[in-house]
mmCIF file of C-alpha atoms in Angstrom:
data_model
loop_
_atom_site.group_PDB
_atom_site.id
_atom_site.type_symbol
_atom_site.label_atom_id
_atom_site.label_comp_id
_atom_site.label_asym_id
_atom_site.label_seq_id
_atom_site.Cartn_x
_atom_site.Cartn_y
_atom_site.Cartn_z
ATOM 1 C CA UNK A 15 -14.495 70.960 112.081
ATOM 2 C CA UNK A 16 -13.021 68.988 115.109
ATOM 3 C CA UNK A 17 -9.788 69.947 116.005
ATOM 4 C CA UNK A 18 -7.002 67.521 114.759
ATOM 5 C CA UNK A 19 -8.928 68.782 111.274
ATOM 6 C CA UNK A 20 -8.541 72.041 111.484
ATOM 7 C CA UNK A 21 -4.115 71.051 112.268
ATOM 8 C CA UNK A 22 -3.331 68.811 109.549
ATOM 9 C CA UNK A 23 -4.733 71.662 107.124
ATOM 10 C CA UNK A 24 -2.675 73.630 108.213
ATOM 11 C CA UNK A 25 0.441 71.411 108.030
ATOM 12 C CA UNK A 26 -1.116 70.914 104.543
ATOM 13 C CA UNK A 27 -0.231 74.940 104.135
ATOM 14 C CA UNK A 28 2.992 74.884 105.420
ATOM 15 C CA UNK A 29 5.694 72.721 103.736
ATOM 16 C CA UNK A 30 8.150 74.267 105.954
ATOM 17 C CA UNK A 31 6.761 73.447 108.923
ATOM 18 C CA UNK A 32 7.154 69.938 110.492
ATOM 19 C CA UNK A 33 6.911 67.866 114.212
ATOM 20 C CA UNK A 34 8.726 66.759 115.816
ATOM 21 C CA UNK A 35 8.460 63.710 117.498
ATOM 22 C CA UNK A 36 8.153 63.226 121.143
ATOM 23 C CA UNK A 37 10.711 61.376 122.755
ATOM 24 C CA UNK A 38 11.171 60.827 126.237
ATOM 25 C CA UNK A 39 9.895 63.546 129.025
ATOM 26 C CA UNK A 40 12.026 65.944 127.813
ATOM 27 C CA UNK A 41 9.771 65.847 124.908
ATOM 28 C CA UNK A 42 6.583 66.889 126.408
ATOM 29 C CA UNK A 43 7.247 70.467 125.250
ATOM 30 C CA UNK A 44 5.309 72.563 122.777
ATOM 31 C CA UNK A 45 6.674 71.110 119.576
ATOM 32 C CA UNK A 46 9.732 72.197 117.867
ATOM 33 C CA UNK A 47 9.370 74.069 114.355
ATOM 34 C CA UNK A 48 12.437 73.579 111.203
ATOM 35 C CA UNK A 49 12.282 77.621 109.974
ATOM 36 C CA UNK A 50 13.519 77.681 106.447
ATOM 37 C CA UNK A 51 17.622 78.271 106.784
ATOM 38 C CA UNK A 52 18.723 81.640 105.798
ATOM 39 C CA UNK A 53 20.560 82.162 102.783
ATOM 40 C CA UNK A 54 24.024 80.183 102.670
ATOM 41 C CA UNK A 55 27.040 81.473 102.606
ATOM 42 C CA UNK A 56 30.148 80.993 100.863
ATOM 43 C CA UNK A 57 33.304 83.016 100.408
ATOM 44 C CA UNK A 58 32.058 85.428 99.312
ATOM 45 C CA UNK A 59 29.474 84.359 97.762
ATOM 46 C CA UNK A 60 25.899 84.958 98.640
ATOM 47 C CA UNK A 61 23.293 82.060 97.449
ATOM 48 C CA UNK A 62 18.961 82.408 97.719
ATOM 49 C CA UNK A 63 17.206 79.975 96.327
ATOM 50 C CA UNK A 64 13.733 81.610 95.508
ATOM 51 C CA UNK A 65 10.485 79.703 97.001
ATOM 52 C CA UNK A 66 9.498 80.427 93.489
ATOM 53 C CA UNK A 67 12.284 80.160 90.776
ATOM 54 C CA UNK A 68 14.939 77.595 91.126
ATOM 55 C CA UNK A 69 17.817 80.603 89.697
ATOM 56 C CA UNK A 70 20.245 81.347 92.329
ATOM 57 C CA UNK A 71 21.163 84.860 92.840
ATOM 58 C CA UNK A 72 25.065 85.590 93.095
ATOM 59 C CA UNK A 73 26.612 88.708 94.341
ATOM 60 C CA UNK A 74 29.566 89.632 96.596
ATOM 61 C CA UNK A 75 30.342 90.642 99.697
ATOM 62 C CA UNK A 76 31.297 94.800 99.891
ATOM 63 C CA UNK A 77 35.405 94.801 100.047
ATOM 64 C CA UNK A 78 38.042 93.395 98.698
ATOM 65 C CA UNK A 79 37.671 89.592 99.119
ATOM 66 C CA UNK A 80 40.546 88.345 101.431
ATOM 67 C CA UNK A 81 43.186 85.812 100.451
ATOM 68 C CA UNK A 82 45.685 82.928 101.310
ATOM 69 C CA UNK A 83 49.561 84.946 100.963
ATOM 70 C CA UNK A 84 50.984 82.928 98.458
ATOM 71 C CA UNK A 85 53.715 80.732 100.469
ATOM 72 C CA UNK A 86 57.182 82.269 99.750
ATOM 73 C CA UNK A 87 59.828 80.264 97.412
ATOM 74 C CA UNK A 88 63.101 80.150 98.984
ATOM 75 C CA UNK A 89 65.872 81.323 97.296
ATOM 76 C CA UNK A 90 68.313 78.899 96.164
ATOM 77 C CA UNK A 91 71.883 79.126 98.132
ATOM 78 C CA UNK A 92 74.979 80.796 95.721
ATOM 79 C CA UNK A 93 77.926 78.490 95.808
ATOM 80 C CA UNK A 94 79.936 80.784 93.938
ATOM 81 C CA UNK A 95 82.737 82.306 94.411
ATOM 82 C CA UNK A 96 85.556 84.243 93.030
ATOM 83 C CA UNK A 97 89.333 84.729 93.797
ATOM 84 C CA UNK A 98 91.792 86.476 93.276
ATOM 85 C CA UNK A 99 94.842 86.626 91.219
ATOM 86 C CA UNK A 100 96.491 89.546 92.025
ATOM 87 C CA UNK A 101 96.430 89.329 96.548
ATOM 88 C CA UNK A 102 95.966 92.399 96.554
ATOM 89 C CA UNK A 103 94.413 91.516 100.051
ATOM 90 C CA UNK A 104 96.937 88.988 101.295
ATOM 91 C CA UNK A 105 98.307 91.431 103.915
ATOM 92 C CA UNK A 106 101.493 92.349 103.369
ATOM 93 C CA UNK A 107 103.154 95.125 103.380
ATOM 94 C CA UNK A 108 103.819 95.304 99.608
ATOM 95 C CA UNK A 109 100.989 93.391 98.201
ATOM 96 C CA UNK A 110 99.633 96.573 95.533
ATOM 97 C CA UNK A 111 103.762 96.747 94.328
ATOM 98 C CA UNK A 112 104.566 93.264 94.525
ATOM 99 C CA UNK A 113 100.695 93.287 91.969
ATOM 100 C CA UNK A 114 101.745 95.989 89.677
ATOM 101 C CA UNK A 115 105.055 94.939 89.054
ATOM 102 C CA UNK A 116 103.266 91.316 87.947
ATOM 103 C CA UNK A 117 101.892 93.811 84.518
ATOM 104 C CA UNK A 118 103.293 95.610 82.003
ATOM 105 C CA UNK A 119 101.888 97.272 79.118
ATOM 106 C CA UNK A 120 101.039 96.953 74.905
ATOM 107 C CA UNK A 121 100.503 100.005 74.250
ATOM 108 C CA UNK A 122 100.121 101.015 70.211
ATOM 109 C CA UNK A 123 103.555 102.172 69.602
ATOM 110 C CA UNK A 124 104.782 98.954 68.470
ATOM 111 C CA UNK A 125 102.105 100.123 65.480
ATOM 112 C CA UNK A 126 103.489 103.047 65.001
ATOM 113 C CA UNK A 127 100.514 105.055 67.429
ATOM 114 C CA UNK A 128 101.187 107.522 69.959
ATOM 115 C CA UNK A 129 99.249 106.027 72.781
ATOM 116 C CA UNK A 130 100.613 105.517 76.128
ATOM 117 C CA UNK A 131 99.242 104.214 79.822
ATOM 118 C CA UNK A 132 100.590 102.563 82.699
ATOM 119 C CA UNK A 133 99.801 99.996 85.616
ATOM 120 C CA UNK A 134 100.653 101.282 89.798
ATOM 121 C CA UNK A 135 99.259 101.050 92.900
ATOM 122 C CA UNK A 136 96.943 103.995 93.526
ATOM 123 C CA UNK A 137 98.693 107.489 94.729
ATOM 124 C CA UNK A 138 95.074 108.229 97.247
ATOM 125 C CA UNK A 139 96.482 104.254 99.361
ATOM 126 C CA UNK A 140 93.992 102.448 98.774
ATOM 127 C CA UNK A 141 94.093 98.686 97.773
ATOM 128 C CA UNK A 142 93.843 98.763 94.180
ATOM 129 C CA UNK A 143 95.381 98.635 90.497
ATOM 130 C CA UNK A 144 95.669 101.910 88.475
ATOM 131 C CA UNK A 145 95.744 101.281 84.881
ATOM 132 C CA UNK A 146 95.640 105.061 82.650
ATOM 133 C CA UNK A 147 97.172 106.720 80.050
ATOM 134 C CA UNK A 148 95.553 108.291 76.956
ATOM 135 C CA UNK A 149 94.323 106.944 73.765
ATOM 136 C CA UNK A 150 94.994 108.541 70.868
ATOM 137 C CA UNK A 151 94.064 107.513 66.957
ATOM 138 C CA UNK A 152 96.164 108.673 65.363
ATOM 139 C CA UNK A 153 98.715 105.417 63.645
ATOM 140 C CA UNK A 154 96.512 103.294 66.311
ATOM 141 C CA UNK A 155 94.210 103.246 68.789
ATOM 142 C CA UNK A 156 94.338 101.000 72.100
ATOM 143 C CA UNK A 157 96.558 100.658 75.075
ATOM 144 C CA UNK A 158 96.288 97.666 76.682
ATOM 145 C CA UNK A 159 98.334 95.443 79.343
ATOM 146 C CA UNK A 160 98.684 92.102 80.529
ATOM 147 C CA UNK A 161 100.814 89.796 82.713
ATOM 148 C CA UNK A 162 104.673 89.705 82.813
ATOM 149 C CA UNK A 163 105.683 86.766 81.327
ATOM 150 C CA UNK A 164 104.891 83.497 83.902
ATOM 151 C CA UNK A 165 107.683 80.880 84.389
ATOM 152 C CA UNK A 166 104.958 78.362 85.418
ATOM 153 C CA UNK A 167 100.789 79.193 83.503
ATOM 154 C CA UNK A 168 98.263 78.842 85.952
ATOM 155 C CA UNK A 169 96.037 75.418 85.224
ATOM 156 C CA UNK A 170 92.477 77.352 85.692
ATOM 157 C CA UNK A 171 90.679 74.424 84.059
ATOM 158 C CA UNK A 172 88.663 74.832 87.814
ATOM 159 C CA UNK A 173 87.029 77.569 86.714
ATOM 160 C CA UNK A 174 83.994 78.762 84.707
ATOM 161 C CA UNK A 175 85.613 82.518 83.660
ATOM 162 C CA UNK A 176 86.889 85.434 84.600
ATOM 163 C CA UNK A 177 86.138 87.894 87.383
ATOM 164 C CA UNK A 178 87.027 91.541 87.226
ATOM 165 C CA UNK A 179 86.043 93.603 89.836
ATOM 166 C CA UNK A 180 87.198 97.582 88.769
ATOM 167 C CA UNK A 181 85.670 100.991 88.200
ATOM 168 C CA UNK A 182 85.206 103.363 85.024
ATOM 169 C CA UNK A 183 86.992 106.490 87.258
ATOM 170 C CA UNK A 184 87.705 108.686 84.036
ATOM 171 C CA UNK A 185 84.588 109.196 82.665
ATOM 172 C CA UNK A 186 80.689 108.564 82.388
ATOM 173 C CA UNK A 187 80.789 106.994 79.139
ATOM 174 C CA UNK A 188 82.425 103.230 79.206
ATOM 175 C CA UNK A 189 80.265 102.223 75.991
ATOM 176 C CA UNK A 190 82.081 104.743 74.079
ATOM 177 C CA UNK A 191 84.895 102.966 74.140
ATOM 178 C CA UNK A 192 85.641 99.149 73.329
ATOM 179 C CA UNK A 193 86.866 97.527 76.505
ATOM 180 C CA UNK A 194 88.595 93.625 75.816
ATOM 181 C CA UNK A 195 89.987 90.563 78.629
ATOM 182 C CA UNK A 196 92.231 88.429 76.735
ATOM 183 C CA UNK A 197 93.487 84.916 78.331
ATOM 184 C CA UNK A 198 96.609 83.296 76.083
ATOM 185 C CA UNK A 199 97.179 80.081 76.671
ATOM 186 C CA UNK A 200 100.262 79.709 74.357
ATOM 187 C CA UNK A 201 103.693 80.180 75.732
ATOM 188 C CA UNK A 202 104.812 83.096 73.469
ATOM 189 C CA UNK A 203 103.976 86.479 73.328
ATOM 190 C CA UNK A 204 102.878 87.061 69.582
ATOM 191 C CA UNK A 205 99.313 88.266 68.640
ATOM 192 C CA UNK A 206 97.197 85.604 68.621
ATOM 193 C CA UNK A 207 95.476 85.425 71.807
ATOM 194 C CA UNK A 208 91.525 84.812 73.292
ATOM 195 C CA UNK A 209 89.581 87.922 73.929
ATOM 196 C CA UNK A 210 86.541 89.084 75.234
ATOM 197 C CA UNK A 211 84.636 92.491 75.610
ATOM 198 C CA UNK A 212 82.745 93.400 78.572
ATOM 199 C CA UNK A 213 81.905 97.045 79.762
ATOM 200 C CA UNK A 214 83.116 98.655 83.590
ATOM 201 C CA UNK A 215 80.639 99.982 85.800
ATOM 202 C CA UNK A 216 81.033 103.928 85.912
ATOM 203 C CA UNK A 217 82.407 105.039 89.299
ATOM 204 C CA UNK A 218 80.208 105.643 91.560
ATOM 205 C CA UNK A 219 82.689 106.885 95.273
ATOM 206 C CA UNK A 220 85.921 106.995 93.739
ATOM 207 C CA UNK A 221 87.530 106.795 97.345
ATOM 208 C CA UNK A 222 85.388 103.480 98.048
ATOM 209 C CA UNK A 223 88.195 100.553 98.427
ATOM 210 C CA UNK A 224 85.614 97.716 96.436
ATOM 211 C CA UNK A 225 81.834 98.073 95.196
ATOM 212 C CA UNK A 226 80.263 94.757 95.696
ATOM 213 C CA UNK A 227 78.488 95.973 92.391
ATOM 214 C CA UNK A 228 81.550 96.276 90.233
ATOM 215 C CA UNK A 229 82.321 92.464 89.389
ATOM 216 C CA UNK A 230 82.053 91.150 85.951
ATOM 217 C CA UNK A 231 81.676 88.205 85.109
ATOM 218 C CA UNK A 232 83.086 86.786 81.798
ATOM 219 C CA UNK A 233 82.905 82.624 81.333
ATOM 220 C CA UNK A 234 85.013 81.017 79.121
ATOM 221 C CA UNK A 235 83.140 80.357 76.135
ATOM 222 C CA UNK A 236 82.925 84.109 75.315
ATOM 223 C CA UNK A 237 86.111 84.508 74.895
ATOM 224 C CA UNK A 238 87.511 84.116 70.904
ATOM 225 C CA UNK A 239 90.698 83.662 69.188
ATOM 226 C CA UNK A 240 91.870 86.926 67.185
ATOM 227 C CA UNK A 241 95.111 88.106 65.869
ATOM 228 C CA UNK A 242 94.964 91.626 66.565
ATOM 229 C CA UNK A 243 91.290 92.891 66.424
ATOM 230 C CA UNK A 244 90.597 90.622 63.816
ATOM 231 C CA UNK A 245 89.019 86.802 64.678
ATOM 232 C CA UNK A 246 90.253 83.951 63.338
ATOM 233 C CA UNK A 247 88.485 82.100 61.287
ATOM 234 C CA UNK A 248 86.590 78.604 62.431
ATOM 235 C CA UNK A 249 88.632 79.091 65.468
ATOM 236 C CA UNK A 250 86.397 77.577 68.504
ATOM 237 C CA UNK A 251 85.727 78.955 71.778
ATOM 238 C CA UNK A 252 87.512 78.967 74.555
ATOM 239 C CA UNK A 253 86.579 76.601 77.309
ATOM 240 C CA UNK A 254 87.791 75.459 80.639
ATOM 241 C CA UNK A 255 89.760 72.207 79.276
ATOM 242 C CA UNK A 256 92.213 74.869 77.192
ATOM 243 C CA UNK A 257 92.913 76.661 80.467
ATOM 244 C CA UNK A 258 94.938 73.911 81.398
ATOM 245 C CA UNK A 259 98.055 76.295 81.539
ATOM 246 C CA UNK A 260 97.164 79.689 80.515
ATOM 247 C CA UNK A 261 100.527 81.687 80.299
ATOM 248 C CA UNK A 262 99.470 85.462 80.426
ATOM 249 C CA UNK A 263 95.567 87.863 81.403
ATOM 250 C CA UNK A 264 95.554 90.966 80.179
ATOM 251 C CA UNK A 265 92.914 93.984 79.286
ATOM 252 C CA UNK A 266 92.616 96.119 76.632
ATOM 253 C CA UNK A 267 90.963 99.305 75.350
ATOM 254 C CA UNK A 268 90.241 100.195 71.729
ATOM 255 C CA UNK A 269 88.475 102.308 68.859
ATOM 256 C CA UNK A 270 88.272 98.930 67.326
ATOM 257 C CA UNK A 271 84.787 96.848 68.439
ATOM 258 C CA UNK A 272 83.931 93.942 66.781
ATOM 259 C CA UNK A 273 82.099 95.650 63.452
ATOM 260 C CA UNK A 274 86.071 97.403 63.317
ATOM 261 C CA UNK A 275 86.605 101.209 64.518
ATOM 262 C CA UNK A 276 84.048 102.484 66.424
ATOM 263 C CA UNK A 277 82.686 106.119 64.824
ATOM 264 C CA UNK A 278 81.579 108.021 67.877
ATOM 265 C CA UNK A 279 85.187 106.233 69.861
ATOM 266 C CA UNK A 280 86.369 108.527 72.894
ATOM 267 C CA UNK A 281 90.459 109.643 72.653
ATOM 268 C CA UNK A 282 92.122 110.945 75.029
ATOM 269 C CA UNK A 283 92.567 110.202 79.167
ATOM 270 C CA UNK A 284 91.333 107.262 81.105
ATOM 271 C CA UNK A 285 91.659 105.650 84.375
ATOM 272 C CA UNK A 286 89.858 102.412 85.592
ATOM 273 C CA UNK A 287 90.916 101.927 88.972
ATOM 274 C CA UNK A 288 91.712 97.661 89.625
ATOM 275 C CA UNK A 289 90.727 96.554 92.644
ATOM 276 C CA UNK A 290 90.467 92.559 91.815
ATOM 277 C CA UNK A 291 91.491 90.613 88.735
ATOM 278 C CA UNK A 292 91.073 86.771 88.942
ATOM 279 C CA UNK A 293 88.541 84.014 88.280
ATOM 280 C CA UNK A 294 85.310 82.680 89.115
ATOM 281 C CA UNK A 295 83.545 79.105 90.199
ATOM 282 C CA UNK A 296 80.008 78.807 89.584
ATOM 283 C CA UNK A 297 80.526 76.160 92.443
ATOM 284 C CA UNK A 298 83.634 76.771 94.013
ATOM 285 C CA UNK A 299 82.483 74.250 96.882
ATOM 286 C CA UNK A 300 85.446 72.612 97.953
ATOM 287 C CA UNK A 301 87.723 74.381 95.149
ATOM 288 C CA UNK A 302 91.100 75.614 95.330
ATOM 289 C CA UNK A 303 92.261 78.851 95.052
ATOM 290 C CA UNK A 304 94.846 79.649 91.938
ATOM 291 C CA UNK A 305 98.352 80.544 92.455
ATOM 292 C CA UNK A 306 98.422 84.269 91.574
ATOM 293 C CA UNK A 307 100.351 86.033 89.093
ATOM 294 C CA UNK A 308 103.416 87.289 91.131
ATOM 295 C CA UNK A 309 103.373 83.909 93.046
ATOM 296 C CA UNK A 310 103.513 82.303 89.158
ATOM 297 C CA UNK A 311 106.554 84.585 87.503
ATOM 298 C CA UNK A 312 107.891 84.743 91.015
ATOM 299 C CA UNK A 313 108.363 88.475 91.976
ATOM 300 C CA UNK A 314 110.000 87.758 94.033
ATOM 301 C CA UNK A 315 112.772 86.205 93.443
ATOM 302 C CA UNK A 316 113.038 88.249 90.267
ATOM 303 C CA UNK A 317 113.167 85.036 87.943
ATOM 304 C CA UNK A 318 110.785 85.054 86.016
ATOM 305 C CA UNK A 319 110.963 85.099 82.383
ATOM 306 C CA UNK A 320 110.629 88.969 82.047
ATOM 307 C CA UNK A 321 113.166 89.220 84.073
ATOM 308 C CA UNK A 322 115.611 85.905 84.974
ATOM 309 C CA UNK A 323 117.691 86.739 81.517
ATOM 310 C CA UNK A 324 121.496 87.039 82.086
ATOM 311 C CA UNK A 325 122.567 91.224 81.421
ATOM 312 C CA UNK A 326 125.761 90.378 81.318
ATOM 313 C CA UNK A 327 125.998 87.824 78.736
ATOM 314 C CA UNK A 328 127.782 88.290 75.336
ATOM 315 C CA UNK A 329 124.770 87.999 73.390
ATOM 316 C CA UNK A 330 122.987 90.601 75.697
ATOM 317 C CA UNK A 331 126.298 93.571 75.598
ATOM 318 C CA UNK A 332 126.199 92.870 71.542
ATOM 319 C CA UNK A 333 122.070 93.348 71.036
ATOM 320 C CA UNK A 334 121.413 95.559 74.050
ATOM 321 C CA UNK A 335 122.559 98.820 72.047
ATOM 322 C CA UNK A 336 120.997 97.287 69.003
ATOM 323 C CA UNK A 337 117.351 96.738 69.787
ATOM 324 C CA UNK A 338 117.591 99.953 72.221
ATOM 325 C CA UNK A 339 118.796 101.660 68.763
ATOM 326 C CA UNK A 340 116.988 99.960 66.546
ATOM 327 C CA UNK A 341 113.137 99.403 68.662
ATOM 328 C CA UNK A 342 113.573 102.333 70.642
ATOM 329 C CA UNK A 343 109.615 103.023 71.924
ATOM 330 C CA UNK A 344 111.211 106.820 71.850
ATOM 331 C CA UNK A 345 111.846 106.727 68.448
ATOM 332 C CA UNK A 346 108.884 105.478 67.675
ATOM 333 C CA UNK A 347 107.084 108.960 68.399
ATOM 334 C CA UNK A 348 109.559 111.038 66.631
ATOM 335 C CA UNK A 349 108.542 109.203 63.673
ATOM 336 C CA UNK A 350 104.379 109.054 64.629
ATOM 337 C CA UNK A 351 104.783 112.838 65.169
ATOM 338 C CA UNK A 352 107.031 113.789 62.288
ATOM 339 C CA UNK A 353 104.714 111.762 59.726
ATOM 340 C CA UNK A 354 101.405 114.027 61.661
ATOM 341 C CA UNK A 355 103.256 117.725 61.066
ATOM 342 C CA UNK A 356 103.519 116.340 57.038
ATOM 343 C CA UNK A 357 99.881 115.379 56.876
ATOM 344 C CA UNK A 358 99.022 118.514 58.948
ATOM 345 C CA UNK A 359 101.127 120.988 57.198
ATOM 346 C CA UNK A 360 101.642 119.207 54.262
ATOM 347 C CA UNK A 361 105.159 119.411 54.698
ATOM 348 C CA UNK A 362 107.812 116.946 54.080
ATOM 349 C CA UNK A 363 110.718 115.246 55.903
ATOM 350 C CA UNK A 364 113.085 117.998 55.963
ATOM 351 C CA UNK A 365 110.303 120.000 56.623
ATOM 352 C CA UNK A 366 108.588 117.864 59.605
ATOM 353 C CA UNK A 367 112.552 117.822 60.974
ATOM 354 C CA UNK A 368 113.725 121.324 60.263
ATOM 355 C CA UNK A 369 111.501 123.632 60.007
ATOM 356 C CA UNK A 370 108.428 122.999 61.804
ATOM 357 C CA UNK A 371 109.753 119.782 64.076
ATOM 358 C CA UNK A 372 112.664 122.240 64.829
ATOM 359 C CA UNK A 373 110.414 125.503 65.859
ATOM 360 C CA UNK A 374 108.306 122.895 68.050
ATOM 361 C CA UNK A 375 111.991 121.195 69.663
ATOM 362 C CA UNK A 376 113.162 125.152 69.886
ATOM 363 C CA UNK A 377 109.986 126.152 72.160
ATOM 364 C CA UNK A 378 110.424 122.928 74.139
ATOM 365 C CA UNK A 379 114.427 123.502 74.853
ATOM 366 C CA UNK A 380 115.159 127.293 74.995
ATOM 367 C CA UNK A 381 117.181 127.378 72.037
ATOM 368 C CA UNK A 382 117.176 127.399 68.159
ATOM 369 C CA UNK A 383 120.907 125.307 68.582
ATOM 370 C CA UNK A 384 120.289 122.764 71.129
ATOM 371 C CA UNK A 385 116.726 122.075 68.863
ATOM 372 C CA UNK A 386 119.040 121.778 65.500
ATOM 373 C CA UNK A 387 121.814 119.932 68.195
ATOM 374 C CA UNK A 388 118.816 117.106 68.577
ATOM 375 C CA UNK A 389 117.102 116.916 65.115
ATOM 376 C CA UNK A 390 121.003 116.054 63.390
ATOM 377 C CA UNK A 391 121.369 113.373 66.698
ATOM 378 C CA UNK A 392 117.690 112.334 65.534
ATOM 379 C CA UNK A 393 118.592 112.296 61.853
ATOM 380 C CA UNK A 394 121.934 109.967 62.055
ATOM 381 C CA UNK A 395 120.332 107.917 64.684
ATOM 382 C CA UNK A 396 117.230 106.908 62.092
ATOM 383 C CA UNK A 397 120.174 106.651 59.346
ATOM 384 C CA UNK A 398 121.488 103.910 61.289
ATOM 385 C CA UNK A 399 118.685 102.292 62.589
ATOM 386 C CA UNK A 400 116.970 102.244 58.651
ATOM 387 C CA UNK A 401 119.982 100.468 57.854
ATOM 388 C CA UNK A 402 121.378 97.530 60.839
ATOM 389 C CA UNK A 403 116.801 97.001 60.162
ATOM 390 C CA UNK A 404 117.023 96.405 56.285
ATOM 391 C CA UNK A 405 119.199 92.666 56.983
ATOM 392 C CA UNK A 406 116.302 92.187 59.532
ATOM 393 C CA UNK A 407 113.256 93.735 57.776
ATOM 394 C CA UNK A 408 114.276 90.921 55.252
ATOM 395 C CA UNK A 409 114.587 87.700 57.592
ATOM 396 C CA UNK A 410 111.583 88.640 58.961
ATOM 397 C CA UNK A 411 109.696 88.842 55.517
ATOM 398 C CA UNK A 412 111.170 85.012 54.698
ATOM 399 C CA UNK A 413 109.785 83.398 57.655
ATOM 400 C CA UNK A 414 106.558 84.522 58.025
ATOM 401 C CA UNK A 415 106.637 83.817 54.049
ATOM 402 C CA UNK A 416 107.944 80.372 55.213
ATOM 403 C CA UNK A 417 105.063 80.266 57.847
ATOM 404 C CA UNK A 418 102.571 81.095 55.736
ATOM 405 C CA UNK A 419 103.986 77.488 53.334
ATOM 406 C CA UNK A 420 103.986 74.972 56.429
ATOM 407 C CA UNK A 421 100.394 75.832 57.055
ATOM 408 C CA UNK A 422 99.224 75.931 53.409
ATOM 409 C CA UNK A 423 101.447 72.167 53.060
ATOM 410 C CA UNK A 424 99.396 70.948 56.455
ATOM 411 C CA UNK A 425 95.884 72.168 54.983
ATOM 412 C CA UNK A 426 95.361 74.620 58.198
ATOM 413 C CA UNK A 427 93.718 78.083 57.285
ATOM 414 C CA UNK A 428 95.955 80.949 57.202
ATOM 415 C CA UNK A 429 95.688 84.089 60.010
ATOM 416 C CA UNK A 430 93.990 87.214 58.802
ATOM 417 C CA UNK A 431 96.135 89.918 57.877
ATOM 418 C CA UNK A 432 96.440 92.357 60.598
ATOM 419 C CA UNK A 433 94.535 95.735 59.492
#
C-alpha cells in the first residue's frame, strides 16, 4: 500500500482528527489537530456527552453554589409627624405646671364610687405629667382625667388621630384594666363622648425622660360614640371632618371593657407617666402645629370657661353654698362608705352612722365625743341636702322625660341607658 493510501485509512478511522489546510508560509509547519473538547462546564453543572450515548450526565460542584446577592430595596421615607398638645417642651420654666392646670379629674365619685386620681407634675422633676390614684370597684370602678373647658375649640381636621407617649409605672399588668382615650366634639361637659381603647406600654426605665418606642397612635376611625361605658348604637365612628371643633380630650381607666365588667380587673393604685398627649399626621409635610391645650384654655390669664366665671355675681353667691352642700364630693364619699359598712356588717343606717361608723371615727379622731359630734353634723347636713335636692331631682326627671319625648318626635334613636 502506498503512503497516500495509509494516510487515508488513518483519517477514516479517526473522525475527531482533521488536517488544517495550509495557508501561506506560516502554515507549512506540522498539521494542527483539533482534539475533542473537554466536558462542558456552566454555572456549577458539568455536561459530558459520551461517544456511544447521547445521554447528558449532570453533576454539581463540591461546596455551596454562589448566587448573586439580591439588590436591597430602599425603605420608604417616613414623613409622619406627631405634635404635642401639652406643650411640655416649650422651654418655659413653668411648662409642666401650666400643662397640669389644663387637666381636671373625673372619677367615679360622680356615680357614687370611691375611686380617686389626680394629674400633676412629676415629683422627680422629669418633663412629664403623672396621672396617679386608686381605683375601687365598690360603687363605680373607673377613674378619669380630661382637659378643662376650652375657650377656643381645637381644629384637628389636618391630622389622622391621637398620639400618646406614656408608660405605666405602677405595675406590669396594663391588660387587666380598660384604658381609653376620649375626644369631645360637643360644647358641653356631658357623658356623651368619643372613646377608643389603647394599651399603655410598661415603663422600662422610670428615670428615662422619654421612650421612643412608647408612642401609641390611635386613628380617628377607632373612636366610637359612647354614653358612659355604653356604645351609642348606629353612630358612625369619628372622622377627621368631625374634628373641626374639638372641645376636650381625656383619658379613662376603667373596669368596663368592650364586653362589660372585666372579671380579672386589677383595682388599687396605679401610676401613668404622660410624656406627650397630642395628634399625629401620616404625612406631616407642610402641616402647621395645632393650638396647644393650655393656649386653647387661655390658662395664662385664667379666662377659660372653667375658671373665668364671675365669682362675686349674685347667682354664684346664692347657689355656691347650695351646690357645695348638695354635690359635695366629701359627702358622696361618706355616703358610699356607710353603704359599704351596711353591706359588710349587715347593719342599718343608724348603726353605720353611730355604731360601727362611730368607732371608726373615734379611732381616727382620738375620742368618742369628737366622733359623736362629727356624726351629728353629718346627719344634719345630709337631711338638709336631701330636703333641698328633692325639687331638683324632680326637675331633672322632668327634663330627661322632655328630652326623650323630643327625640321620639324627631324620629331620633334614644340614648342607651346607663348601666
